[in-house]
Amino acid sequence: MNTEVPQLKIEVLANGCIRLENTDCGESYAVDIHPMHLRYMAEQAGLVRQMSAPEADSLRTAAKCKRRLLVLQKRIDHLASFLCLHSDSQHADLSYEQDYATATADICEEFCADLDEVPEAVEDGHVTQSHGASREVTPVSRVTGDVTKPTATQLEIAA
């Protein structure tokens, strides 16, 4: 992203730093600043609110719960899909278990619906929000394909 303000060129570098370049009177002066410095300047100018340690801890906890809920949601969806698609209905009546698993998957989907609003992490008292992150979880009620057994990697629970 490049933006030009009269006599000031602002450029976001590949390493994430921001280059401010002054091209006044034919001479050029450039300063590279880290986003952390920009945040500090914005806090000092009163443009953004500084986060307290308890607030940062709360956001870290919320981010951890978000990661765990999304793992749980995938596992519930897999279980419900597996029960619905691969049960031996000729030899056993698993309709209660299938309905219960499907309902649990739907409840979990509802609980996870607003998780995009939860920040990904908090670093040094500053919120890091994932931009463009998407959940790719298909509710059981819309599953039509074949479900395979989960791998060991899929069974790991994110910390």
PDB file of C-alpha atoms in Angstrom:
ATOM      1  CA  MET A   1       0.000   0.000   0.000  1.00  0.00           C
ATOM      2  CA  ASN A   2       1.389   3.374  -0.979  1.00  0.00           C
ATOM      3  CA  THR A   3      -0.182   6.655   0.078  1.00  0.00           C
ATOM      4  CA  GLU A   4       1.051  10.136  -0.613  1.00  0.00           C
ATOM      5  CA  VAL A   5       0.248  13.090   1.591  1.00  0.00           C
ATOM      6  CA  PRO A   6       1.717  16.421   0.444  1.00  0.00           C
ATOM      7  CA  GLN A   7       5.479  16.107   0.982  1.00  0.00           C
ATOM      8  CA  LEU A   8       5.091  12.744   2.753  1.00  0.00           C
ATOM      9  CA  LYS A   9       5.081   9.329   1.145  1.00  0.00           C
ATOM     10  CA  ILE A  10       3.821   6.413   3.285  1.00  0.00           C
ATOM     11  CA  GLU A  11       4.723   2.894   2.175  1.00  0.00           C
ATOM     12  CA  VAL A  12       4.109  -0.470   3.853  1.00  0.00           C
ATOM     13  CA  LEU A  13       7.218  -2.600   3.348  1.00  0.00           C
ATOM     14  CA  ALA A  14       7.309  -6.358   2.775  1.00  0.00           C
ATOM     15  CA  ASN A  15       8.666  -6.938   6.295  1.00  0.00           C
ATOM     16  CA  GLY A  16       5.635  -5.177   7.821  1.00  0.00           C
ATOM     17  CA  CYS A  17       7.410  -1.939   8.689  1.00  0.00           C
ATOM     18  CA  ILE A  18       6.084   1.413   7.522  1.00  0.00           C
ATOM     19  CA  ARG A  19       8.357   3.765   5.606  1.00  0.00           C
ATOM     20  CA  LEU A  20       7.722   7.494   5.954  1.00  0.00           C
ATOM     21  CA  GLU A  21       9.565   9.495   3.314  1.00  0.00           C
ATOM     22  CA  ASN A  22       9.710  13.297   3.216  1.00  0.00           C
ATOM     23  CA  THR A  23      10.527  14.708  -0.206  1.00  0.00           C
ATOM     24  CA  ASP A  24      10.654  18.403   0.685  1.00  0.00           C
ATOM     25  CA  CYS A  25      12.924  20.882  -1.158  1.00  0.00           C
ATOM     26  CA  GLY A  26      14.508  18.275  -3.406  1.00  0.00           C
ATOM     27  CA  GLU A  27      16.065  16.250  -0.578  1.00  0.00           C
ATOM     28  CA  SER A  28      14.616  12.972   0.630  1.00  0.00           C
ATOM     29  CA  TYR A  29      14.540  11.748   4.219  1.00  0.00           C
ATOM     30  CA  ALA A  30      13.159   8.309   5.092  1.00  0.00           C
ATOM     31  CA  VAL A  31      12.276   6.690   8.406  1.00  0.00           C
ATOM     32  CA  ASP A  32      11.147   3.077   8.800  1.00  0.00           C
ATOM     33  CA  ILE A  33       8.903   2.440  11.797  1.00  0.00           C
ATOM     34  CA  HIS A  34       7.552  -0.798  13.211  1.00  0.00           C
ATOM     35  CA  PRO A  35       3.749  -1.086  13.648  1.00  0.00           C
ATOM     36  CA  MET A  36       4.406  -1.263  17.408  1.00  0.00           C
ATOM     37  CA  HIS A  37       5.887   2.251  17.219  1.00  0.00           C
ATOM     38  CA  LEU A  38       2.847   3.462  15.311  1.00  0.00           C
ATOM     39  CA  ARG A  39       0.580   1.963  17.961  1.00  0.00           C
ATOM     40  CA  TYR A  40       2.585   3.673  20.711  1.00  0.00           C
ATOM     41  CA  MET A  41       2.340   7.043  18.938  1.00  0.00           C
ATOM     42  CA  ALA A  42      -1.415   6.584  18.474  1.00  0.00           C
ATOM     43  CA  GLU A  43      -1.804   5.757  22.184  1.00  0.00           C
ATOM     44  CA  GLN A  44       0.226   8.812  23.194  1.00  0.00           C
ATOM     45  CA  ALA A  45      -1.845  11.033  20.898  1.00  0.00           C
ATOM     46  CA  GLY A  46      -5.064   9.626  22.389  1.00  0.00           C
ATOM     47  CA  LEU A  47      -6.218   8.087  19.110  1.00  0.00           C
ATOM     48  CA  VAL A  48      -6.447   4.555  20.543  1.00  0.00           C
ATOM     49  CA  ARG A  49      -6.852   3.259  24.078  1.00  0.00           C
ATOM     50  CA  GLN A  50      -3.977   1.471  25.764  1.00  0.00           C
ATOM     51  CA  MET A  51      -4.857  -2.031  26.961  1.00  0.00           C
ATOM     52  CA  SER A  52      -4.373  -3.020  30.592  1.00  0.00           C
ATOM     53  CA  ALA A  53      -2.775  -6.321  31.631  1.00  0.00           C
ATOM     54  CA  PRO A  54      -6.105  -7.842  32.814  1.00  0.00           C
ATOM     55  CA  GLU A  55      -7.728  -6.894  29.497  1.00  0.00           C
ATOM     56  CA  ALA A  56      -4.862  -8.506  27.585  1.00  0.00           C
ATOM     57  CA  ASP A  57      -5.167 -11.649  29.738  1.00  0.00           C
ATOM     58  CA  SER A  58      -8.908 -11.792  29.062  1.00  0.00           C
ATOM     59  CA  LEU A  59      -8.333 -11.499  25.327  1.00  0.00           C
ATOM     60  CA  ARG A  60      -5.676 -14.231  25.429  1.00  0.00           C
ATOM     61  CA  THR A  61      -8.138 -16.491  27.243  1.00  0.00           C
ATOM     62  CA  ALA A  62     -10.852 -15.681  24.701  1.00  0.00           C
ATOM     63  CA  ALA A  63      -8.466 -16.461  21.827  1.00  0.00           C
ATOM     64  CA  LYS A  64      -7.534 -19.803  23.432  1.00  0.00           C
ATOM     65  CA  CYS A  65     -11.219 -20.678  23.930  1.00  0.00           C
ATOM     66  CA  LYS A  66     -11.902 -19.746  20.304  1.00  0.00           C
ATOM     67  CA  ARG A  67      -9.197 -22.113  19.027  1.00  0.00           C
ATOM     68  CA  ARG A  68     -10.487 -24.924  21.236  1.00  0.00           C
ATOM     69  CA  LEU A  69     -14.135 -24.402  20.264  1.00  0.00           C
ATOM     70  CA  LEU A  70     -13.267 -24.520  16.570  1.00  0.00           C
ATOM     71  CA  VAL A  71     -11.390 -27.806  17.058  1.00  0.00           C
ATOM     72  CA  LEU A  72     -14.355 -29.161  19.021  1.00  0.00           C
ATOM     73  CA  GLN A  73     -16.751 -28.009  16.303  1.00  0.00           C
ATOM     74  CA  LYS A  74     -14.823 -29.902  13.618  1.00  0.00           C
ATOM     75  CA  ARG A  75     -14.782 -33.051  15.749  1.00  0.00           C
ATOM     76  CA  ILE A  76     -18.521 -32.846  16.501  1.00  0.00           C
ATOM     77  CA  ASP A  77     -19.319 -32.299  12.825  1.00  0.00           C
ATOM     78  CA  HIS A  78     -17.136 -35.263  11.877  1.00  0.00           C
ATOM     79  CA  LEU A  79     -18.788 -37.524  14.463  1.00  0.00           C
ATOM     80  CA  ALA A  80     -22.297 -36.505  13.420  1.00  0.00           C
ATOM     81  CA  SER A  81     -21.466 -36.951   9.736  1.00  0.00           C
ATOM     82  CA  PHE A  82     -19.900 -40.337  10.370  1.00  0.00           C
ATOM     83  CA  LEU A  83     -22.919 -41.529  12.374  1.00  0.00           C
ATOM     84  CA  CYS A  84     -25.357 -40.326   9.713  1.00  0.00           C
ATOM     85  CA  LEU A  85     -23.473 -41.663   6.709  1.00  0.00           C
ATOM     86  CA  HIS A  86     -21.848 -44.865   7.973  1.00  0.00           C
ATOM     87  CA  SER A  87     -24.193 -46.377  10.561  1.00  0.00           C
ATOM     88  CA  ASP A  88     -25.402 -49.927  10.112  1.00  0.00           C
ATOM     89  CA  SER A  89     -29.102 -49.050  10.207  1.00  0.00           C
ATOM     90  CA  GLN A  90     -30.119 -52.539   9.090  1.00  0.00           C
ATOM     91  CA  HIS A  91     -28.823 -54.181  12.274  1.00  0.00           C
ATOM     92  CA  ALA A  92     -29.201 -51.441  14.876  1.00  0.00           C
ATOM     93  CA  ASP A  93     -31.458 -48.477  15.469  1.00  0.00           C
ATOM     94  CA  LEU A  94     -29.110 -45.540  15.962  1.00  0.00           C
ATOM     95  CA  SER A  95     -31.664 -42.859  15.136  1.00  0.00           C
ATOM     96  CA  TYR A  96     -31.449 -41.362  18.651  1.00  0.00           C
ATOM     97  CA  GLU A  97     -27.646 -41.175  18.500  1.00  0.00           C
ATOM     98  CA  GLN A  98     -27.724 -39.746  14.982  1.00  0.00           C
ATOM     99  CA  ASP A  99     -30.308 -37.107  15.902  1.00  0.00           C
ATOM    100  CA  TYR A 100     -28.455 -36.221  19.101  1.00  0.00           C
ATOM    101  CA  ALA A 101     -25.119 -35.866  17.271  1.00  0.00           C
ATOM    102  CA  THR A 102     -26.711 -33.741  14.544  1.00  0.00           C
ATOM    103  CA  ALA A 103     -28.415 -31.493  17.110  1.00  0.00           C
ATOM    104  CA  THR A 104     -25.153 -31.155  19.051  1.00  0.00           C
ATOM    105  CA  ALA A 105     -23.360 -30.165  15.833  1.00  0.00           C
ATOM    106  CA  ASP A 106     -26.030 -27.549  15.116  1.00  0.00           C
ATOM    107  CA  ILE A 107     -25.740 -26.144  18.659  1.00  0.00           C
ATOM    108  CA  CYS A 108     -21.959 -26.016  18.324  1.00  0.00           C
ATOM    109  CA  GLU A 109     -22.285 -24.177  15.007  1.00  0.00           C
ATOM    110  CA  GLU A 110     -24.496 -21.593  16.724  1.00  0.00           C
ATOM    111  CA  PHE A 111     -22.012 -21.185  19.591  1.00  0.00           C
ATOM    112  CA  CYS A 112     -19.157 -20.676  17.094  1.00  0.00           C
ATOM    113  CA  ALA A 113     -21.066 -18.264  14.839  1.00  0.00           C
ATOM    114  CA  ASP A 114     -19.665 -15.117  16.461  1.00  0.00           C
ATOM    115  CA  LEU A 115     -16.089 -16.305  16.940  1.00  0.00           C
ATOM    116  CA  ASP A 116     -14.783 -14.167  14.073  1.00  0.00           C
ATOM    117  CA  GLU A 117     -15.170 -11.180  16.413  1.00  0.00           C
ATOM    118  CA  VAL A 118     -12.705 -12.702  18.910  1.00  0.00           C
ATOM    119  CA  PRO A 119      -9.108 -11.564  18.317  1.00  0.00           C
ATOM    120  CA  GLU A 120      -6.545 -14.161  17.294  1.00  0.00           C
ATOM    121  CA  ALA A 121      -3.957 -13.135  19.874  1.00  0.00           C
ATOM    122  CA  VAL A 122      -2.690 -10.426  22.137  1.00  0.00           C
ATOM    123  CA  GLU A 123       0.978  -9.532  21.876  1.00  0.00           C
ATOM    124  CA  ASP A 124       2.640  -7.028  24.212  1.00  0.00           C
ATOM    125  CA  GLY A 125      -0.735  -5.639  25.242  1.00  0.00           C
ATOM    126  CA  HIS A 126      -1.895  -5.117  21.655  1.00  0.00           C
ATOM    127  CA  VAL A 127      -4.680  -7.014  19.914  1.00  0.00           C
ATOM    128  CA  THR A 128      -3.799  -8.963  16.772  1.00  0.00           C
ATOM    129  CA  GLN A 129      -6.929  -9.588  14.723  1.00  0.00           C
ATOM    130  CA  SER A 130      -6.864 -12.081  11.887  1.00  0.00           C
ATOM    131  CA  HIS A 131      -7.933 -10.416   8.656  1.00  0.00           C
ATOM    132  CA  GLY A 132      -9.808 -12.523   6.167  1.00  0.00           C
ATOM    133  CA  ALA A 133      -9.796 -15.626   8.323  1.00  0.00           C
ATOM    134  CA  SER A 134     -12.583 -17.961   7.443  1.00  0.00           C
ATOM    135  CA  ARG A 135     -14.017 -21.037   9.067  1.00  0.00           C
ATOM    136  CA  GLU A 136     -14.480 -23.892   6.657  1.00  0.00           C
ATOM    137  CA  VAL A 137     -16.850 -26.046   8.650  1.00  0.00           C
ATOM    138  CA  THR A 138     -19.862 -27.629   7.020  1.00  0.00           C
ATOM    139  CA  PRO A 139     -22.855 -28.279   9.278  1.00  0.00           C
ATOM    140  CA  VAL A 140     -23.969 -31.893   9.449  1.00  0.00           C
ATOM    141  CA  SER A 141     -27.368 -31.051   8.046  1.00  0.00           C
ATOM    142  CA  ARG A 142     -25.665 -30.112   4.759  1.00  0.00           C
ATOM    143  CA  VAL A 143     -23.136 -32.950   4.549  1.00  0.00           C
ATOM    144  CA  THR A 144     -23.648 -35.173   1.545  1.00  0.00           C
ATOM    145  CA  GLY A 145     -20.179 -36.521   0.810  1.00  0.00           C
ATOM    146  CA  ASP A 146     -18.229 -39.431   2.190  1.00  0.00           C
ATOM    147  CA  VAL A 147     -16.560 -38.990   5.569  1.00  0.00           C
ATOM    148  CA  THR A 148     -13.294 -40.791   6.221  1.00  0.00           C
ATOM    149  CA  LYS A 149     -11.726 -41.715   9.519  1.00  0.00           C
ATOM    150  CA  PRO A 150      -9.773 -38.839  11.091  1.00  0.00           C
ATOM    151  CA  THR A 151      -5.983 -38.932  11.030  1.00  0.00           C
ATOM    152  CA  ALA A 152      -3.836 -38.541  14.135  1.00  0.00           C
ATOM    153  CA  THR A 153      -3.142 -34.933  13.156  1.00  0.00           C
ATOM    154  CA  GLN A 154      -6.851 -34.181  12.914  1.00  0.00           C
ATOM    155  CA  LEU A 155      -7.375 -35.645  16.368  1.00  0.00           C
ATOM    156  CA  GLU A 156      -4.852 -33.360  18.056  1.00  0.00           C
ATOM    157  CA  ILE A 157      -6.416 -30.640  20.100  1.00  0.00           C
ATOM    158  CA  ALA A 158      -4.966 -27.160  19.637  1.00  0.00           C
ATOM    159  CA  ALA A 159      -3.696 -25.573  22.816  1.00  0.00           C
TER     160      ALA A 159
END
